Amino acid sequence: MTEPTRTTVRQRLYAFLIAGLGGLAASAISFSMTLYEAAHPPKVPVVQAGQQIDTGRWFVTLRTARVGTVPPTGVPPSRPVQLLMVDLDVVNRSATPNNVLYRTVTLSAPAQKLPMPTVYLDRDKYLAGYFNPNMPERLTMAWEWPAGVSVPDKVTITVTGQIYKLRDNLYGASGWYDRDPVATVDLPVEKAL
């Protein structure tokens, strides 16, 4: 091997070594930042009742919470149940009608998992279907509370954000995707007479 060839091979070896060390350092820094962010998640802001929350796909304003045995329709259920009802205002900001509000507004529940809430339109006191774009609606979300579990004096509602992607990473299709919680609201629970 001639001297210029040895120099070229040595230079390439140094370049590969430096690039490898740089990549290793970048991986170590990225991993440590991920661990730090997982150990110190950002605090979810606590919002007052009546304050509008921007989730990306919705504007949500939580009003009041109450417990009762009759749903907003006014028709008592065939079997006695206890319902935790939350009154809220929503505006669908997407371009199409949808009804996936239950993924955005969740209730911190007792140890048992609560079933999905039933959503009622306040204007006609009936089950809500799809919410039209840019049309404000006043709703009541009703969760069936487990029998034998006392309803707390205060409930915490978590509002989750959603983001629109023109193309997702898996299918290349557009859609709304869930993100982290954007706010929590503590609501005092009014007891029915």
PDB file of C-alpha atoms in Angstrom:
ATOM      1  CA  MET A   1       0.000   0.000   0.000  1.00  0.00           C
ATOM      2  CA  THR A   2       1.393   3.402  -0.922  1.00  0.00           C
ATOM      3  CA  GLU A   3       1.557   6.367   1.417  1.00  0.00           C
ATOM      4  CA  PRO A   4      -1.313   8.367  -0.268  1.00  0.00           C
ATOM      5  CA  THR A   5      -3.539   5.261  -0.090  1.00  0.00           C
ATOM      6  CA  ARG A   6      -2.787   4.817   3.641  1.00  0.00           C
ATOM      7  CA  THR A   7      -3.660   8.477   4.258  1.00  0.00           C
ATOM      8  CA  THR A   8      -6.962   8.133   2.409  1.00  0.00           C
ATOM      9  CA  VAL A   9      -7.872   4.945   4.297  1.00  0.00           C
ATOM     10  CA  ARG A  10      -6.889   6.578   7.623  1.00  0.00           C
ATOM     11  CA  GLN A  11      -8.960   9.678   6.820  1.00  0.00           C
ATOM     12  CA  ARG A  12     -11.981   7.543   5.948  1.00  0.00           C
ATOM     13  CA  LEU A  13     -11.547   5.538   9.153  1.00  0.00           C
ATOM     14  CA  TYR A  14     -11.444   8.759  11.208  1.00  0.00           C
ATOM     15  CA  ALA A  15     -14.505  10.106   9.383  1.00  0.00           C
ATOM     16  CA  PHE A  16     -16.480   6.905  10.085  1.00  0.00           C
ATOM     17  CA  LEU A  17     -15.341   6.939  13.716  1.00  0.00           C
ATOM     18  CA  ILE A  18     -16.332  10.582  14.239  1.00  0.00           C
ATOM     19  CA  ALA A  19     -19.693  10.080  12.477  1.00  0.00           C
ATOM     20  CA  GLY A  20     -20.387   6.993  14.596  1.00  0.00           C
ATOM     21  CA  LEU A  21     -19.530   8.814  17.822  1.00  0.00           C
ATOM     22  CA  GLY A  22     -21.696  11.755  16.774  1.00  0.00           C
ATOM     23  CA  GLY A  23     -24.644   9.464  16.056  1.00  0.00           C
ATOM     24  CA  LEU A  24     -24.130   7.691  19.379  1.00  0.00           C
ATOM     25  CA  ALA A  25     -24.061  11.028  21.221  1.00  0.00           C
ATOM     26  CA  ALA A  26     -27.229  12.198  19.431  1.00  0.00           C
ATOM     27  CA  SER A  27     -29.001   8.943  20.354  1.00  0.00           C
ATOM     28  CA  ALA A  28     -27.943   9.259  24.004  1.00  0.00           C
ATOM     29  CA  ILE A  29     -29.157  12.864  24.195  1.00  0.00           C
ATOM     30  CA  SER A  30     -32.485  11.984  22.528  1.00  0.00           C
ATOM     31  CA  PHE A  31     -33.018   9.030  24.877  1.00  0.00           C
ATOM     32  CA  SER A  32     -32.225  11.082  27.985  1.00  0.00           C
ATOM     33  CA  MET A  33     -34.592  13.891  26.855  1.00  0.00           C
ATOM     34  CA  THR A  34     -37.369  11.326  26.322  1.00  0.00           C
ATOM     35  CA  LEU A  35     -36.810   9.893  29.805  1.00  0.00           C
ATOM     36  CA  TYR A  36     -36.854  13.371  31.346  1.00  0.00           C
ATOM     37  CA  GLU A  37     -40.083  14.348  29.565  1.00  0.00           C
ATOM     38  CA  ALA A  38     -41.735  11.074  30.640  1.00  0.00           C
ATOM     39  CA  ALA A  39     -40.691  11.651  34.263  1.00  0.00           C
ATOM     40  CA  HIS A  40     -41.778  15.323  34.229  1.00  0.00           C
ATOM     41  CA  PRO A  41     -44.955  15.580  32.117  1.00  0.00           C
ATOM     42  CA  PRO A  42     -46.362  19.068  31.575  1.00  0.00           C
ATOM     43  CA  LYS A  43     -49.097  20.083  34.002  1.00  0.00           C
ATOM     44  CA  VAL A  44     -52.598  20.088  32.576  1.00  0.00           C
ATOM     45  CA  PRO A  45     -54.177  23.493  33.237  1.00  0.00           C
ATOM     46  CA  VAL A  46     -57.190  23.635  35.539  1.00  0.00           C
ATOM     47  CA  VAL A  47     -59.941  25.742  33.965  1.00  0.00           C
ATOM     48  CA  GLN A  48     -62.935  27.309  35.682  1.00  0.00           C
ATOM     49  CA  ALA A  49     -66.481  26.248  34.837  1.00  0.00           C
ATOM     50  CA  GLY A  50     -67.941  28.474  32.123  1.00  0.00           C
ATOM     51  CA  GLN A  51     -64.597  29.084  30.424  1.00  0.00           C
ATOM     52  CA  GLN A  52     -64.299  27.994  26.782  1.00  0.00           C
ATOM     53  CA  ILE A  53     -61.696  25.311  26.017  1.00  0.00           C
ATOM     54  CA  ASP A  54     -60.183  24.923  22.546  1.00  0.00           C
ATOM     55  CA  THR A  55     -59.499  21.234  21.830  1.00  0.00           C
ATOM     56  CA  GLY A  56     -58.642  21.683  18.177  1.00  0.00           C
ATOM     57  CA  ARG A  57     -61.751  19.961  16.849  1.00  0.00           C
ATOM     58  CA  TRP A  58     -64.201  21.411  19.397  1.00  0.00           C
ATOM     59  CA  PHE A  59     -64.866  24.445  21.512  1.00  0.00           C
ATOM     60  CA  VAL A  60     -66.094  23.038  24.838  1.00  0.00           C
ATOM     61  CA  THR A  61     -67.556  25.009  27.756  1.00  0.00           C
ATOM     62  CA  LEU A  62     -68.400  22.961  30.860  1.00  0.00           C
ATOM     63  CA  ARG A  63     -71.213  24.449  32.954  1.00  0.00           C
ATOM     64  CA  THR A  64     -72.582  22.352  35.844  1.00  0.00           C
ATOM     65  CA  ALA A  65     -72.798  18.815  37.192  1.00  0.00           C
ATOM     66  CA  ARG A  66     -75.703  17.193  38.971  1.00  0.00           C
ATOM     67  CA  VAL A  67     -76.882  13.775  40.040  1.00  0.00           C
ATOM     68  CA  GLY A  68     -80.386  12.454  39.444  1.00  0.00           C
ATOM     69  CA  THR A  69     -82.476   9.437  38.563  1.00  0.00           C
ATOM     70  CA  VAL A  70     -84.332  10.821  35.526  1.00  0.00           C
ATOM     71  CA  PRO A  71     -82.454  11.601  32.277  1.00  0.00           C
ATOM     72  CA  PRO A  72     -82.963  14.937  30.474  1.00  0.00           C
ATOM     73  CA  THR A  73     -85.745  13.400  28.365  1.00  0.00           C
ATOM     74  CA  GLY A  74     -87.973  13.464  31.458  1.00  0.00           C
ATOM     75  CA  VAL A  75     -88.900   9.799  31.016  1.00  0.00           C
ATOM     76  CA  PRO A  76     -87.837   7.651  33.982  1.00  0.00           C
ATOM     77  CA  PRO A  77     -85.824   4.572  32.959  1.00  0.00           C
ATOM     78  CA  SER A  78     -87.399   1.112  33.231  1.00  0.00           C
ATOM     79  CA  ARG A  79     -84.948   0.151  35.970  1.00  0.00           C
ATOM     80  CA  PRO A  80     -83.810   2.581  38.663  1.00  0.00           C
ATOM     81  CA  VAL A  81     -80.410   4.134  37.923  1.00  0.00           C
ATOM     82  CA  GLN A  82     -78.370   6.973  39.295  1.00  0.00           C
ATOM     83  CA  LEU A  83     -77.086   9.370  36.626  1.00  0.00           C
ATOM     84  CA  LEU A  84     -74.259  11.865  36.871  1.00  0.00           C
ATOM     85  CA  MET A  85     -75.129  14.597  34.366  1.00  0.00           C
ATOM     86  CA  VAL A  86     -72.810  17.321  33.107  1.00  0.00           C
ATOM     87  CA  ASP A  87     -74.151  20.346  31.219  1.00  0.00           C
ATOM     88  CA  LEU A  88     -71.890  21.797  28.536  1.00  0.00           C
ATOM     89  CA  ASP A  89     -71.799  23.902  25.388  1.00  0.00           C
ATOM     90  CA  VAL A  90     -69.962  22.667  22.289  1.00  0.00           C
ATOM     91  CA  VAL A  91     -69.117  23.905  18.813  1.00  0.00           C
ATOM     92  CA  ASN A  92     -67.917  21.436  16.187  1.00  0.00           C
ATOM     93  CA  ARG A  93     -65.006  23.148  14.421  1.00  0.00           C
ATOM     94  CA  SER A  94     -64.442  20.447  11.805  1.00  0.00           C
ATOM     95  CA  ALA A  95     -65.863  20.612   8.291  1.00  0.00           C
ATOM     96  CA  THR A  96     -68.139  17.581   8.681  1.00  0.00           C
ATOM     97  CA  PRO A  97     -70.836  16.555  11.155  1.00  0.00           C
ATOM     98  CA  ASN A  98     -69.642  14.112  13.817  1.00  0.00           C
ATOM     99  CA  ASN A  99     -70.590  12.665  17.167  1.00  0.00           C
ATOM    100  CA  VAL A 100     -67.314  11.649  18.807  1.00  0.00           C
ATOM    101  CA  LEU A 101     -67.516  14.103  21.683  1.00  0.00           C
ATOM    102  CA  TYR A 102     -67.295  11.276  24.242  1.00  0.00           C
ATOM    103  CA  ARG A 103     -63.602  10.820  23.314  1.00  0.00           C
ATOM    104  CA  THR A 104     -62.903  14.470  24.107  1.00  0.00           C
ATOM    105  CA  VAL A 105     -64.830  14.929  27.378  1.00  0.00           C
ATOM    106  CA  THR A 106     -64.117  12.252  29.992  1.00  0.00           C
ATOM    107  CA  LEU A 107     -65.025  11.920  33.637  1.00  0.00           C
ATOM    108  CA  SER A 108     -62.580  10.891  36.338  1.00  0.00           C
ATOM    109  CA  ALA A 109     -64.581   8.050  37.759  1.00  0.00           C
ATOM    110  CA  PRO A 110     -64.553   5.763  40.756  1.00  0.00           C
ATOM    111  CA  ALA A 111     -62.481   2.594  40.709  1.00  0.00           C
ATOM    112  CA  GLN A 112     -65.018   0.925  38.402  1.00  0.00           C
ATOM    113  CA  LYS A 113     -64.950   1.851  34.742  1.00  0.00           C
ATOM    114  CA  LEU A 114     -68.036   3.834  33.792  1.00  0.00           C
ATOM    115  CA  PRO A 115     -69.915   2.997  30.594  1.00  0.00           C
ATOM    116  CA  MET A 116     -69.875   5.488  27.732  1.00  0.00           C
ATOM    117  CA  PRO A 117     -72.042   8.518  28.453  1.00  0.00           C
ATOM    118  CA  THR A 118     -75.325   9.196  26.739  1.00  0.00           C
ATOM    119  CA  VAL A 119     -75.462  12.649  25.138  1.00  0.00           C
ATOM    120  CA  TYR A 120     -78.712  14.655  25.055  1.00  0.00           C
ATOM    121  CA  LEU A 121     -79.478  17.863  23.159  1.00  0.00           C
ATOM    122  CA  ASP A 122     -80.960  20.419  25.561  1.00  0.00           C
ATOM    123  CA  ARG A 123     -83.016  22.138  22.836  1.00  0.00           C
ATOM    124  CA  ASP A 124     -85.244  19.111  22.235  1.00  0.00           C
ATOM    125  CA  LYS A 125     -84.446  16.950  25.302  1.00  0.00           C
ATOM    126  CA  TYR A 126     -83.623  13.949  23.166  1.00  0.00           C
ATOM    127  CA  LEU A 127     -80.594  11.839  22.242  1.00  0.00           C
ATOM    128  CA  ALA A 128     -77.960  13.731  20.297  1.00  0.00           C
ATOM    129  CA  GLY A 129     -76.922  12.515  16.877  1.00  0.00           C
ATOM    130  CA  TYR A 130     -74.321  14.277  14.783  1.00  0.00           C
ATOM    131  CA  PHE A 131     -73.216  17.812  15.610  1.00  0.00           C
ATOM    132  CA  ASN A 132     -73.148  20.122  12.612  1.00  0.00           C
ATOM    133  CA  PRO A 133     -70.096  22.293  11.895  1.00  0.00           C
ATOM    134  CA  ASN A 134     -69.979  25.754  13.496  1.00  0.00           C
ATOM    135  CA  MET A 135     -73.389  25.347  15.118  1.00  0.00           C
ATOM    136  CA  PRO A 136     -73.292  25.952  18.884  1.00  0.00           C
ATOM    137  CA  GLU A 137     -75.175  23.329  20.893  1.00  0.00           C
ATOM    138  CA  ARG A 138     -76.030  23.027  24.581  1.00  0.00           C
ATOM    139  CA  LEU A 139     -75.812  19.399  25.727  1.00  0.00           C
ATOM    140  CA  THR A 140     -76.088  17.160  28.733  1.00  0.00           C
ATOM    141  CA  MET A 141     -73.766  14.167  29.027  1.00  0.00           C
ATOM    142  CA  ALA A 142     -75.123  11.502  31.394  1.00  0.00           C
ATOM    143  CA  TRP A 143     -73.019   8.726  32.907  1.00  0.00           C
ATOM    144  CA  GLU A 144     -74.735   5.827  34.660  1.00  0.00           C
ATOM    145  CA  TRP A 145     -73.205   5.775  38.141  1.00  0.00           C
ATOM    146  CA  PRO A 146     -72.449   2.358  39.695  1.00  0.00           C
ATOM    147  CA  ALA A 147     -74.958   1.138  42.275  1.00  0.00           C
ATOM    148  CA  GLY A 148     -73.693   1.240  45.836  1.00  0.00           C
ATOM    149  CA  VAL A 149     -70.992   3.823  45.093  1.00  0.00           C
ATOM    150  CA  SER A 150     -71.599   7.269  46.535  1.00  0.00           C
ATOM    151  CA  VAL A 151     -71.359  10.209  44.179  1.00  0.00           C
ATOM    152  CA  PRO A 152     -68.622  12.642  45.259  1.00  0.00           C
ATOM    153  CA  ASP A 153     -69.292  16.296  46.065  1.00  0.00           C
ATOM    154  CA  LYS A 154     -66.985  17.334  43.207  1.00  0.00           C
ATOM    155  CA  VAL A 155     -66.049  15.661  39.910  1.00  0.00           C
ATOM    156  CA  THR A 156     -63.109  16.322  37.640  1.00  0.00           C
ATOM    157  CA  ILE A 157     -63.724  16.445  33.906  1.00  0.00           C
ATOM    158  CA  THR A 158     -60.745  16.009  31.585  1.00  0.00           C
ATOM    159  CA  VAL A 159     -60.877  17.585  28.138  1.00  0.00           C
ATOM    160  CA  THR A 160     -58.594  15.971  25.555  1.00  0.00           C
ATOM    161  CA  GLY A 161     -57.259  17.768  22.502  1.00  0.00           C
ATOM    162  CA  GLN A 162     -57.466  16.568  18.921  1.00  0.00           C
ATOM    163  CA  ILE A 163     -55.306  17.498  15.951  1.00  0.00           C
ATOM    164  CA  TYR A 164     -56.109  17.402  12.241  1.00  0.00           C
ATOM    165  CA  LYS A 165     -53.604  15.748   9.943  1.00  0.00           C
ATOM    166  CA  LEU A 166     -53.928  16.056   6.206  1.00  0.00           C
ATOM    167  CA  ARG A 167     -52.029  12.760   5.922  1.00  0.00           C
ATOM    168  CA  ASP A 168     -51.484  10.311   8.738  1.00  0.00           C
ATOM    169  CA  ASN A 169     -48.315   8.255   8.983  1.00  0.00           C
ATOM    170  CA  LEU A 170     -49.947   4.857   8.511  1.00  0.00           C
ATOM    171  CA  TYR A 171     -52.500   5.133   5.708  1.00  0.00           C
ATOM    172  CA  GLY A 172     -51.816   8.560   4.217  1.00  0.00           C
ATOM    173  CA  ALA A 173     -55.414   9.566   4.898  1.00  0.00           C
ATOM    174  CA  SER A 174     -56.659  12.736   6.530  1.00  0.00           C
ATOM    175  CA  GLY A 175     -58.408  12.761   9.888  1.00  0.00           C
ATOM    176  CA  TRP A 176     -58.640  13.956  13.483  1.00  0.00           C
ATOM    177  CA  TYR A 177     -56.369  12.280  16.007  1.00  0.00           C
ATOM    178  CA  ASP A 178     -56.410  12.340  19.806  1.00  0.00           C
ATOM    179  CA  ARG A 179     -53.697  14.199  21.670  1.00  0.00           C
ATOM    180  CA  ASP A 180     -52.891  14.898  25.298  1.00  0.00           C
ATOM    181  CA  PRO A 181     -55.354  16.482  27.737  1.00  0.00           C
ATOM    182  CA  VAL A 182     -55.628  20.252  27.266  1.00  0.00           C
ATOM    183  CA  ALA A 183     -57.570  21.111  30.436  1.00  0.00           C
ATOM    184  CA  THR A 184     -59.353  19.794  33.500  1.00  0.00           C
ATOM    185  CA  VAL A 185     -62.426  21.314  35.127  1.00  0.00           C
ATOM    186  CA  ASP A 186     -63.588  20.676  38.694  1.00  0.00           C
ATOM    187  CA  LEU A 187     -67.370  20.852  38.975  1.00  0.00           C
ATOM    188  CA  PRO A 188     -69.365  20.717  42.210  1.00  0.00           C
ATOM    189  CA  VAL A 189     -72.117  18.098  42.015  1.00  0.00           C
ATOM    190  CA  GLU A 190     -75.624  19.337  42.767  1.00  0.00           C
ATOM    191  CA  LYS A 191     -77.787  16.706  44.459  1.00  0.00           C
ATOM    192  CA  ALA A 192     -81.319  16.091  43.188  1.00  0.00           C
ATOM    193  CA  LEU A 193     -84.156  16.582  45.632  1.00  0.00           C
TER     194      LEU A 193
END
